[in-house]
Coordinates of C-alpha atoms in Angstrom, one line a residue:
M1 CA 51.6 -82.6 -38.7
P2 CA 54.5 -82.8 -36.4
S3 CA 54.5 -86.3 -34.6
S4 CA 56.5 -83.6 -31.2
P5 CA 55.0 -81.5 -29.0
R6 CA 53.1 -78.5 -30.5
C7 CA 55.1 -76.7 -26.8
R8 CA 57.9 -78.1 -25.8
I9 CA 57.8 -76.5 -22.2
L10 CA 55.2 -76.3 -19.2
I11 CA 55.3 -74.1 -15.9
F12 CA 52.9 -74.4 -13.5
D13 CA 51.9 -72.1 -10.6
L14 CA 51.8 -74.3 -6.9
G15 CA 49.4 -72.9 -4.8
D16 CA 46.2 -74.1 -5.6
V17 CA 47.0 -76.0 -9.1
L18 CA 49.0 -78.7 -7.3
F19 CA 48.0 -77.5 -3.4
S20 CA 45.4 -76.6 -1.7
W21 CA 44.7 -75.0 1.5
S22 CA 42.4 -73.6 3.5
P23 CA 41.6 -70.5 5.1
V24 CA 39.8 -71.7 7.9
T25 CA 41.7 -71.0 10.5
S26 CA 42.4 -71.7 14.6
T27 CA 41.4 -68.2 15.3
S28 CA 39.3 -65.2 15.4
I29 CA 40.7 -64.0 11.4
S30 CA 38.0 -64.6 9.4
P31 CA 38.5 -66.8 6.2
Q32 CA 38.0 -63.4 4.4
T33 CA 40.7 -61.7 5.5
V34 CA 42.7 -64.1 5.7
K35 CA 42.9 -63.4 1.8
A36 CA 43.3 -59.9 2.0
I37 CA 45.9 -60.4 4.0
L38 CA 47.7 -62.7 1.2
S39 CA 46.8 -60.5 -1.2
S40 CA 47.9 -57.2 0.4
T41 CA 51.4 -55.0 -0.7
I42 CA 53.1 -56.2 2.2
W43 CA 52.2 -59.7 1.7
G44 CA 54.0 -59.8 -1.7
Q45 CA 56.9 -57.5 0.1
Y46 CA 57.6 -61.0 1.9
E47 CA 56.7 -62.8 -0.7
C48 CA 59.7 -60.9 -3.1
G49 CA 62.0 -61.4 0.1
R50 CA 61.9 -58.4 1.5
L51 CA 60.3 -58.7 3.5
S52 CA 61.4 -61.0 7.4
E53 CA 58.2 -62.9 8.4
D54 CA 58.1 -61.2 11.7
E55 CA 57.8 -57.8 9.6
C56 CA 55.2 -59.1 7.6
Y57 CA 53.3 -60.9 10.9
R58 CA 54.3 -56.9 12.4
L59 CA 53.0 -54.8 9.6
S60 CA 50.1 -57.0 8.4
A61 CA 48.6 -56.9 12.2
E62 CA 48.7 -53.4 11.9
N63 CA 46.7 -53.3 8.9
F64 CA 44.3 -55.4 10.0
S65 CA 44.1 -54.3 13.7
L66 CA 44.7 -57.6 13.9
N67 CA 47.2 -59.6 17.4
I68 CA 50.4 -60.3 16.1
E69 CA 50.6 -63.1 17.3
D70 CA 46.6 -64.8 15.8
V71 CA 48.1 -63.5 11.9
R72 CA 51.1 -65.8 13.1
Q73 CA 49.5 -69.1 14.6
A74 CA 46.7 -68.6 11.3
I75 CA 49.7 -68.5 9.9
L76 CA 51.2 -71.8 11.2
D77 CA 46.9 -73.2 10.3
I78 CA 47.2 -72.3 7.0
R79 CA 51.2 -74.5 6.7
A80 CA 49.3 -77.2 8.3
S81 CA 46.5 -77.5 5.7
I82 CA 48.2 -77.7 2.4
Q83 CA 47.8 -80.6 0.7
P84 CA 49.2 -82.1 -3.1
D85 CA 46.9 -82.6 -4.9
D86 CA 49.5 -86.6 -6.2
V87 CA 46.7 -87.2 -9.4
F88 CA 47.6 -84.2 -11.1
A89 CA 51.2 -84.6 -11.1
R90 CA 51.2 -88.1 -11.9
F91 CA 49.5 -86.8 -14.7
I92 CA 52.4 -84.5 -15.7
G93 CA 55.0 -86.9 -14.7
E94 CA 53.8 -89.1 -17.2
L95 CA 52.5 -85.8 -19.6
K96 CA 56.7 -86.2 -19.9
A97 CA 57.3 -89.2 -20.2
E98 CA 55.2 -89.8 -23.3
E99 CA 57.1 -87.3 -24.7
Q100 CA 60.1 -89.4 -24.3
G101 CA 62.0 -86.9 -23.0
A102 CA 60.9 -84.3 -25.3
L103 CA 59.2 -82.0 -23.4
R104 CA 60.9 -79.4 -20.0
V105 CA 58.1 -78.5 -17.5
F106 CA 59.3 -76.2 -14.2
A107 CA 56.8 -74.6 -11.7
M108 CA 56.8 -70.4 -11.1
S109 CA 54.9 -69.0 -7.1
N110 CA 55.0 -66.4 -6.1
V111 CA 55.6 -67.6 -2.4
S112 CA 58.3 -66.8 0.2
A113 CA 61.4 -68.3 1.5
P114 CA 59.2 -69.5 4.8
D115 CA 56.6 -71.0 3.0
Y116 CA 57.9 -73.0 0.5
V117 CA 60.6 -75.1 2.6
V118 CA 57.3 -75.8 4.6
T119 CA 55.4 -76.9 1.1
R120 CA 58.6 -78.8 -0.5
R121 CA 58.6 -81.4 2.7
K122 CA 54.7 -82.0 1.3
L123 CA 55.0 -83.3 -2.2
A124 CA 56.8 -86.4 -2.3
D125 CA 58.3 -86.0 -6.0
W126 CA 59.9 -83.4 -6.9
G127 CA 61.6 -84.8 -10.1
V128 CA 59.4 -84.2 -13.0
F129 CA 60.7 -80.3 -12.6
E130 CA 63.7 -79.1 -14.0
R131 CA 63.5 -75.8 -11.8
V132 CA 61.4 -74.3 -9.4
F133 CA 61.6 -70.0 -9.4
T134 CA 60.1 -68.5 -6.4
S135 CA 59.6 -64.9 -6.2
A136 CA 61.6 -65.2 -2.7
A137 CA 64.5 -66.6 -4.6
A138 CA 64.1 -64.1 -7.9
G139 CA 62.7 -60.9 -5.4
M140 CA 60.1 -60.8 -8.1
R141 CA 56.3 -62.5 -7.8
K142 CA 53.6 -62.5 -10.3
P143 CA 51.8 -60.9 -12.5
D144 CA 55.1 -59.0 -13.2
L145 CA 56.6 -58.8 -16.3
R146 CA 60.0 -59.0 -15.4
F147 CA 59.2 -62.4 -13.3
F148 CA 57.8 -63.8 -16.5
K149 CA 61.0 -62.2 -19.1
Y150 CA 64.0 -63.5 -16.2
V151 CA 62.3 -67.1 -15.7
L152 CA 62.2 -67.0 -20.5
D153 CA 65.4 -66.1 -20.3
E154 CA 66.3 -68.2 -17.4
I155 CA 64.8 -71.3 -19.8
K156 CA 65.5 -70.0 -22.0
A157 CA 62.9 -70.5 -24.3
E158 CA 60.5 -69.0 -26.9
P159 CA 56.9 -67.8 -25.5
S160 CA 55.1 -69.6 -28.0
S161 CA 57.0 -72.7 -27.2
V162 CA 55.3 -72.3 -23.6
V163 CA 52.0 -73.1 -21.9
F164 CA 51.8 -72.0 -18.0
V165 CA 49.2 -72.7 -16.2
D166 CA 47.6 -70.7 -13.1
D167 CA 44.7 -70.1 -11.1
K168 CA 44.8 -66.5 -11.2
S169 CA 43.6 -64.9 -14.4
E170 CA 45.8 -62.0 -14.3
N171 CA 49.1 -63.8 -14.3
V172 CA 47.9 -66.4 -16.8
L173 CA 46.7 -63.3 -19.3
A174 CA 50.7 -61.4 -18.0
A175 CA 52.5 -64.3 -19.8
C176 CA 49.9 -64.4 -22.8
S177 CA 50.5 -60.4 -23.1
L178 CA 54.0 -61.6 -23.8
G179 CA 53.1 -64.6 -26.4
M180 CA 53.6 -67.5 -23.8
N181 CA 49.5 -70.2 -24.1
G182 CA 48.2 -69.7 -21.1
I183 CA 45.6 -71.9 -19.3
V184 CA 43.8 -70.7 -15.8
F185 CA 43.7 -73.6 -13.5
D186 CA 40.1 -73.7 -12.3
D187 CA 38.2 -77.3 -13.8
V188 CA 40.8 -80.6 -13.7
K189 CA 39.6 -82.2 -15.8
R190 CA 39.2 -79.3 -18.9
V191 CA 43.2 -78.8 -17.7
R192 CA 44.0 -81.4 -18.6
Q193 CA 42.7 -81.5 -21.4
A194 CA 43.8 -78.0 -22.2
L195 CA 47.7 -79.3 -21.4
R196 CA 47.0 -81.9 -24.4
Y197 CA 46.1 -80.1 -26.8
F198 CA 49.0 -78.1 -26.5
V199 CA 51.4 -80.9 -26.5
S200 CA 50.1 -83.6 -28.4
D201 CA 49.1 -84.2 -31.2
P202 CA 45.4 -83.7 -32.4
M203 CA 45.1 -85.9 -35.2
S204 CA 47.6 -88.9 -34.0
R205 CA 46.0 -89.5 -30.3
G206 CA 42.1 -88.6 -32.8
L207 CA 43.6 -91.8 -35.1
A208 CA 44.3 -94.4 -31.7
F209 CA 41.1 -93.4 -30.1
L210 CA 39.3 -94.9 -33.1
E211 CA 41.8 -97.6 -33.6
A212 CA 40.9 -98.8 -30.4
R213 CA 37.4 -98.2 -30.5
R214 CA 37.0 -100.2 -33.9
G215 CA 33.9 -102.3 -34.7
Q216 CA 33.0 -100.4 -31.8
L217 CA 31.9 -97.1 -32.8
E218 CA 28.4 -97.0 -32.0
S219 CA 25.7 -94.2 -31.3
E220 CA 23.9 -93.6 -28.0
N221 CA 20.2 -91.3 -28.2
S222 CA 19.3 -88.9 -24.9
I223 CA 17.7 -90.9 -22.7
G224 CA 20.6 -93.5 -22.5
Q225 CA 20.1 -95.9 -24.9
H226 CA 22.4 -97.3 -26.9
I227 CA 21.3 -97.0 -31.0
P228 CA 22.7 -99.5 -33.5
E229 CA 22.0 -97.7 -36.7
N230 CA 24.0 -97.5 -40.5
F231 CA 23.1 -94.4 -41.1
T232 CA 26.3 -92.3 -38.7
Q233 CA 28.3 -95.8 -39.7
L234 CA 28.4 -94.6 -43.4
L235 CA 28.8 -91.7 -43.4
M236 CA 32.0 -93.0 -40.9
L237 CA 32.7 -94.6 -44.1
E238 CA 32.2 -92.1 -46.1
A239 CA 35.3 -90.3 -44.2
T240 CA 37.6 -93.1 -44.0
S241 CA 36.9 -95.4 -46.2
D242 CA 37.9 -97.9 -43.3
E243 CA 35.5 -101.2 -43.4
K244 CA 36.7 -101.9 -40.2
L245 CA 36.2 -98.8 -38.6
V246 CA 31.9 -99.1 -38.7
N247 CA 29.1 -101.5 -38.1
Y248 CA 26.9 -101.7 -40.5
V249 CA 24.5 -103.9 -42.3
D250 CA 24.3 -103.9 -46.3
H251 CA 21.2 -103.6 -47.9
S252 CA 20.3 -105.0 -51.3
R253 CA 17.8 -102.1 -51.7
T254 CA 16.5 -99.4 -49.9
W255 CA 18.0 -98.8 -46.1
N256 CA 17.1 -98.5 -42.8
F257 CA 18.3 -96.1 -40.4
F258 CA 18.2 -98.6 -37.8
R259 CA 20.4 -101.6 -37.8
G260 CA 19.2 -104.9 -36.0
E261 CA 16.2 -104.4 -33.5
K262 CA 14.9 -101.4 -33.1
P263 CA 14.5 -98.8 -30.4
I264 CA 10.3 -99.8 -28.8
I265 CA 9.5 -95.8 -30.1
C266 CA 10.5 -96.7 -33.8
S267 CA 9.5 -100.3 -33.3
D268 CA 7.7 -99.4 -36.2
F269 CA 10.4 -97.5 -38.3
P270 CA 10.1 -97.5 -41.8
E271 CA 12.6 -98.2 -44.5
D272 CA 13.5 -94.5 -45.4
L273 CA 15.2 -92.1 -48.1
D274 CA 17.9 -90.5 -45.9
T275 CA 19.8 -93.2 -45.3
T276 CA 19.2 -95.1 -48.2
S277 CA 20.2 -91.8 -50.3
I278 CA 24.0 -92.3 -48.1
G279 CA 23.8 -96.0 -47.9
L280 CA 23.7 -96.0 -52.2
T281 CA 26.5 -93.2 -52.8
V282 CA 28.4 -94.7 -50.1
T283 CA 28.3 -97.9 -51.1
Q284 CA 27.7 -97.9 -54.7
P285 CA 26.3 -100.9 -56.0
E286 CA 24.8 -101.7 -59.1
D287 CA 23.5 -98.9 -61.7
H288 CA 20.7 -101.1 -62.5
V289 CA 19.8 -101.1 -58.5
V290 CA 20.6 -98.0 -58.3
D291 CA 18.3 -96.9 -61.2
S292 CA 15.7 -98.7 -59.9
V293 CA 15.8 -97.4 -56.8
M294 CA 15.1 -94.2 -57.3
D295 CA 12.7 -94.5 -59.4
E296 CA 11.1 -95.8 -56.4
M297 CA 12.4 -92.9 -54.8
L298 CA 10.2 -90.5 -57.1
R299 CA 7.2 -91.6 -56.7
C300 CA 7.4 -90.4 -52.9
T301 CA 6.5 -86.9 -53.8
T302 CA 4.7 -84.5 -51.7
E303 CA 1.8 -82.4 -53.4
D304 CA 4.3 -79.3 -54.2
G305 CA 6.5 -81.9 -55.7
I306 CA 8.8 -81.8 -52.3
I307 CA 10.2 -85.5 -51.9
M308 CA 9.1 -86.6 -49.0
T309 CA 11.7 -89.2 -46.5
Y310 CA 10.3 -92.9 -45.8
F311 CA 9.1 -95.1 -48.2
D312 CA 5.9 -95.2 -46.9
A313 CA 2.6 -92.3 -48.3
E314 CA 1.0 -93.2 -44.5
R315 CA 4.1 -90.8 -42.9
P316 CA 3.9 -87.5 -45.8
R317 CA 7.3 -86.1 -43.5
T318 CA 9.5 -84.0 -45.5
D319 CA 12.4 -82.4 -44.0
P320 CA 15.6 -79.8 -45.7
T321 CA 18.6 -82.0 -44.4
V322 CA 17.2 -85.2 -45.8
C323 CA 16.4 -83.5 -49.4
L324 CA 20.0 -82.4 -49.8
N325 CA 21.0 -86.3 -49.1
I326 CA 18.6 -87.7 -52.2
L327 CA 19.8 -85.1 -53.9
S328 CA 23.9 -85.4 -53.4
L329 CA 22.8 -88.7 -54.9
F330 CA 20.6 -88.1 -57.7
Y331 CA 23.8 -85.2 -59.5
S332 CA 25.9 -88.1 -58.6
R333 CA 24.0 -90.0 -61.0
G334 CA 23.3 -87.6 -63.5
R335 CA 19.8 -87.2 -62.6
G336 CA 19.2 -84.0 -60.2
G337 CA 17.7 -82.1 -62.3
E338 CA 14.6 -84.7 -61.9
L339 CA 14.1 -82.9 -58.1
A340 CA 13.3 -79.9 -59.4
Q341 CA 11.2 -79.0 -57.3
T342 CA 13.3 -79.8 -53.8
L343 CA 16.2 -78.6 -55.1
E344 CA 13.8 -75.4 -55.7
W345 CA 12.8 -75.2 -51.8
V346 CA 16.3 -76.1 -50.0
L347 CA 18.1 -73.2 -51.5
G348 CA 14.7 -71.5 -50.2
V349 CA 15.6 -72.9 -47.7
L350 CA 19.6 -71.6 -47.6
E351 CA 18.9 -68.0 -48.8
H352 CA 15.9 -67.4 -45.5
R353 CA 18.4 -69.0 -43.6
A354 CA 15.3 -71.6 -41.8
Y355 CA 18.2 -73.7 -41.1
L356 CA 19.1 -71.4 -38.0
K357 CA 17.2 -73.6 -35.5
G358 CA 17.5 -77.1 -37.2
T359 CA 14.9 -79.1 -39.6
R360 CA 12.3 -81.8 -38.4
Y361 CA 15.6 -84.4 -37.9
Y362 CA 18.7 -82.8 -37.3
E363 CA 19.8 -81.3 -34.5
T364 CA 21.7 -78.2 -35.5
A365 CA 22.6 -75.8 -38.0
E366 CA 25.9 -76.9 -39.5
C367 CA 24.1 -80.0 -40.1
F368 CA 21.9 -78.5 -42.7
L369 CA 25.2 -76.6 -44.3
F370 CA 27.4 -79.6 -44.0
F371 CA 24.9 -81.2 -46.1
A372 CA 24.7 -78.7 -48.2
S373 CA 28.5 -79.0 -48.9
R374 CA 27.7 -82.5 -49.9
L375 CA 25.8 -82.3 -52.3
L376 CA 28.4 -79.4 -54.1
R377 CA 30.7 -82.2 -53.6
T378 CA 29.2 -85.1 -55.2
A379 CA 27.7 -82.8 -58.1
A380 CA 29.2 -82.0 -60.9
D381 CA 26.2 -79.8 -61.7
A382 CA 27.4 -76.1 -63.7
S383 CA 24.2 -74.7 -63.2
L384 CA 23.6 -75.8 -59.5
H385 CA 27.4 -74.8 -58.3
A386 CA 26.6 -71.5 -59.9
R387 CA 23.6 -71.3 -57.5
L388 CA 24.3 -72.5 -54.4
A389 CA 28.7 -72.5 -53.9
P390 CA 28.0 -68.8 -53.7
L391 CA 25.1 -68.7 -51.6
L392 CA 26.5 -71.1 -49.0
R393 CA 29.8 -69.5 -48.5
E394 CA 27.6 -67.0 -47.7
R395 CA 26.4 -68.4 -45.2
I396 CA 28.7 -70.0 -44.0
L397 CA 30.6 -66.8 -43.5
E398 CA 28.1 -65.8 -41.1
R399 CA 28.9 -68.7 -38.8
A400 CA 31.4 -68.7 -38.6
G401 CA 33.0 -68.2 -34.6
A402 CA 29.3 -69.4 -34.1
P403 CA 28.5 -71.0 -30.0
G404 CA 28.8 -75.0 -31.5
D405 CA 29.8 -78.5 -29.4
A406 CA 32.5 -80.4 -31.8
L407 CA 30.1 -82.2 -34.2
A408 CA 29.0 -78.3 -35.3
L409 CA 32.5 -76.9 -35.3
S410 CA 33.3 -79.9 -36.9
M411 CA 31.1 -79.6 -39.9
R412 CA 31.4 -76.1 -40.1
V413 CA 35.0 -76.7 -41.3
L414 CA 34.3 -78.9 -43.7
A415 CA 31.4 -77.4 -45.2
G416 CA 33.7 -74.6 -45.2
A417 CA 36.3 -75.9 -46.9
A418 CA 34.3 -77.2 -49.9
V419 CA 33.5 -74.2 -50.7
G420 CA 37.1 -71.9 -50.4
V421 CA 37.0 -70.7 -46.7
C422 CA 39.4 -71.5 -44.3
M423 CA 36.9 -71.5 -40.9
E424 CA 40.6 -71.7 -39.1
R425 CA 38.6 -69.4 -36.4
D426 CA 35.7 -72.4 -35.0
L427 CA 38.7 -75.6 -35.9
A428 CA 40.8 -73.4 -33.2
T429 CA 38.0 -73.5 -31.2
L430 CA 37.1 -77.8 -31.9
L431 CA 41.2 -78.9 -31.3
P432 CA 41.3 -78.0 -27.3
M433 CA 37.8 -80.0 -26.8
Q434 CA 39.3 -83.0 -27.7
C435 CA 39.6 -85.1 -24.4
E436 CA 41.8 -87.2 -22.8
D437 CA 41.6 -90.5 -24.5
G438 CA 41.9 -88.9 -27.9
G439 CA 38.7 -88.4 -28.9
W440 CA 35.9 -86.3 -29.1
D441 CA 32.5 -86.4 -26.6
P442 CA 29.6 -87.3 -29.0
S443 CA 27.1 -84.0 -30.5
W444 CA 23.8 -85.3 -31.6
V445 CA 23.4 -84.7 -35.4
Y446 CA 20.0 -86.3 -35.3
K447 CA 16.9 -86.7 -33.8
Q448 CA 13.5 -89.2 -33.5
G449 CA 10.2 -87.0 -34.7
S450 CA 8.4 -85.8 -33.1
S451 CA 10.0 -87.6 -29.5
D452 CA 13.3 -85.3 -29.8
I453 CA 15.3 -87.7 -28.7
K454 CA 18.4 -86.8 -29.7
I455 CA 20.8 -89.6 -31.2
G456 CA 25.1 -88.6 -31.3
N457 CA 28.2 -91.1 -31.9
R458 CA 31.7 -89.5 -31.1
G459 CA 33.1 -92.5 -33.1
L460 CA 31.0 -89.4 -35.6
T461 CA 32.0 -86.7 -34.6
T462 CA 35.7 -87.8 -33.9
V463 CA 36.2 -88.7 -37.2
L464 CA 34.7 -85.6 -38.7
A465 CA 37.0 -83.5 -36.7
L466 CA 40.2 -85.1 -38.0
S467 CA 38.1 -84.5 -41.3
A468 CA 38.1 -80.9 -40.4
I469 CA 42.0 -80.8 -38.9
A470 CA 43.7 -82.7 -42.6
A471 CA 40.9 -80.3 -44.3
L472 CA 42.7 -77.4 -42.8
R473 CA 45.6 -78.3 -41.6
S474 CA 47.1 -81.2 -44.2
Q475 CA 47.7 -78.1 -47.5
P476 CA 48.7 -75.1 -48.0
Q477 CA 46.7 -73.5 -49.2
I478 CA 42.2 -74.8 -49.9
E479 CA 40.6 -74.0 -52.8
L480 CA 36.9 -74.5 -54.3
R481 CA 36.4 -76.9 -56.7
S482 CA 35.4 -75.6 -60.4
P483 CA 32.4 -77.7 -62.3
S484 CA 33.0 -79.2 -65.1
P485 CA 32.1 -76.4 -68.0
S486 CA 28.5 -78.6 -68.7
P487 CA 26.8 -81.0 -66.6
Q488 CA 27.8 -84.9 -67.0
P489 CA 27.3 -87.4 -65.3
Q490 CA 30.1 -88.6 -62.5
S491 CA 30.8 -91.2 -59.7
P492 CA 31.4 -89.3 -56.6
P493 CA 35.2 -88.9 -56.8
E494 CA 37.3 -92.1 -55.4
I495 CA 39.4 -92.2 -52.2
E496 CA 42.6 -93.8 -51.8
R497 CA 41.6 -97.5 -49.7
E498 CA 44.7 -98.5 -47.4
R499 CA 44.3 -101.1 -44.8
G500 CA 45.0 -99.4 -41.8
F501 CA 44.1 -95.9 -40.2
S502 CA 46.6 -92.8 -40.0
A503 CA 46.8 -89.2 -40.5
S504 CA 48.7 -89.7 -43.7
A505 CA 45.6 -91.9 -45.5
L506 CA 43.3 -89.6 -44.1
A507 CA 44.4 -86.5 -44.9
R508 CA 45.3 -87.6 -48.8
G509 CA 41.5 -88.5 -48.2
V510 CA 39.6 -86.0 -47.1
Y511 CA 41.5 -83.8 -49.1
A512 CA 41.2 -85.5 -52.6
Y513 CA 37.3 -85.8 -51.1
L514 CA 37.0 -82.4 -51.1
F515 CA 39.1 -81.2 -53.6
P516 CA 39.4 -83.4 -56.8
D517 CA 39.3 -80.5 -58.7
T518 CA 41.1 -77.1 -57.5
G519 CA 39.7 -73.9 -58.8
T520 CA 41.8 -70.3 -57.4
T521 CA 39.0 -69.1 -54.9
K522 CA 40.3 -68.7 -51.4
Y523 CA 38.6 -67.0 -48.4
A524 CA 40.3 -67.5 -44.9
V525 CA 38.6 -66.6 -42.1
F526 CA 40.1 -66.6 -39.0

């Protein structure tokens, strides 16, 4: 992905973007009537320089049955109320400085000549703008398309390289209809986030977020507690191959979800097959250790032959997403056939969409689909691929464009990539969710059983978001891996391990991990 800005030109409205004002005046004219005056055709003519100030006030007074002096005083009060948003103005300057001369910034405003003179005195530094286009000077106003075309011609810009920011949706729509990118100014935090999305490289920003927090990417739960645990740390390690990024306690055999002191509500939490399966798959201990633990796992099944969640007969819990992770371990070791009933169950869950509201321990449908795709990645069993891949592809396509948080969207994109489906629409939704600091907000991935306390991790969300970007954008085409013609025991694909953490390393690692071999089947969902 390029390091230069994706969009090189920003155009900002002034009123209600960089300046605020009040419709409350010292006159008897109501705020509603003030707004009606400023939205009238008469005022539009005035903003384009076709009426003088006195003519505008006289016609407005006649049109709204008001005293002309009250109209004049109301406008004077409005001018006095104008206040600049110095914080947002500084942000624009910082954004421009960060791009080291590669970003051009303009303003474009419906404003009369007298009002513009007042506005100029309000903002301390206009140097951030290369040029200010006013309706008074141009004789045109937004949302007229010719005004936008005029500005584009003056700045010699292709519409696709421009981001237009305005508080009025009709103005943004007009800009977008010409091929510009648009942001409706409705929430400062969201707008700042969206501007960074359009201007900056999401991969480099995300990597910088992770680099600054190496070894400190801890989970938190829905009641505000920090949760030291192994599970998400192992998933981040699997995605990045970066030992220094994560913080986990290695186990010699079986693993516990929690690391160190457990929360009071989970003080008796036993070691579990879910974390153990992830831990053994990722850390790759000696074969005899893995086989011994797998033998122990086979003793933890229900009367239906479905493998359970805990190494504890007093907790006969089952979860189809947990089962997928256990199946991944077994198939990666060539022992998938020993869990036939468990496989049948998860295929039934997939076929009948029983996962749509999440599972006992996992919050979203995407968790199930993501870990199902992980099973495909780790398995070299042709019969498993033949049964799972087509059905999984169908279910992933059903989720295309569905609402979801950042983690769900990342998992959806990655699950799609693993079966040859390019989830471009979902990636397009995911990218603007990137926060100003480069990370993505934490999303709930895991539930503490019956307590319904949820656990999430910003690091995991960010790692999977970056992996989703790398999976779809680092290669011109994404192809479906073709399983070997006969089931053979196979270790998980090797990921190139490099010192440090870089965009190219992540892109190569994710692509190699998702697609160790390539076939010919390709799908795209836009």
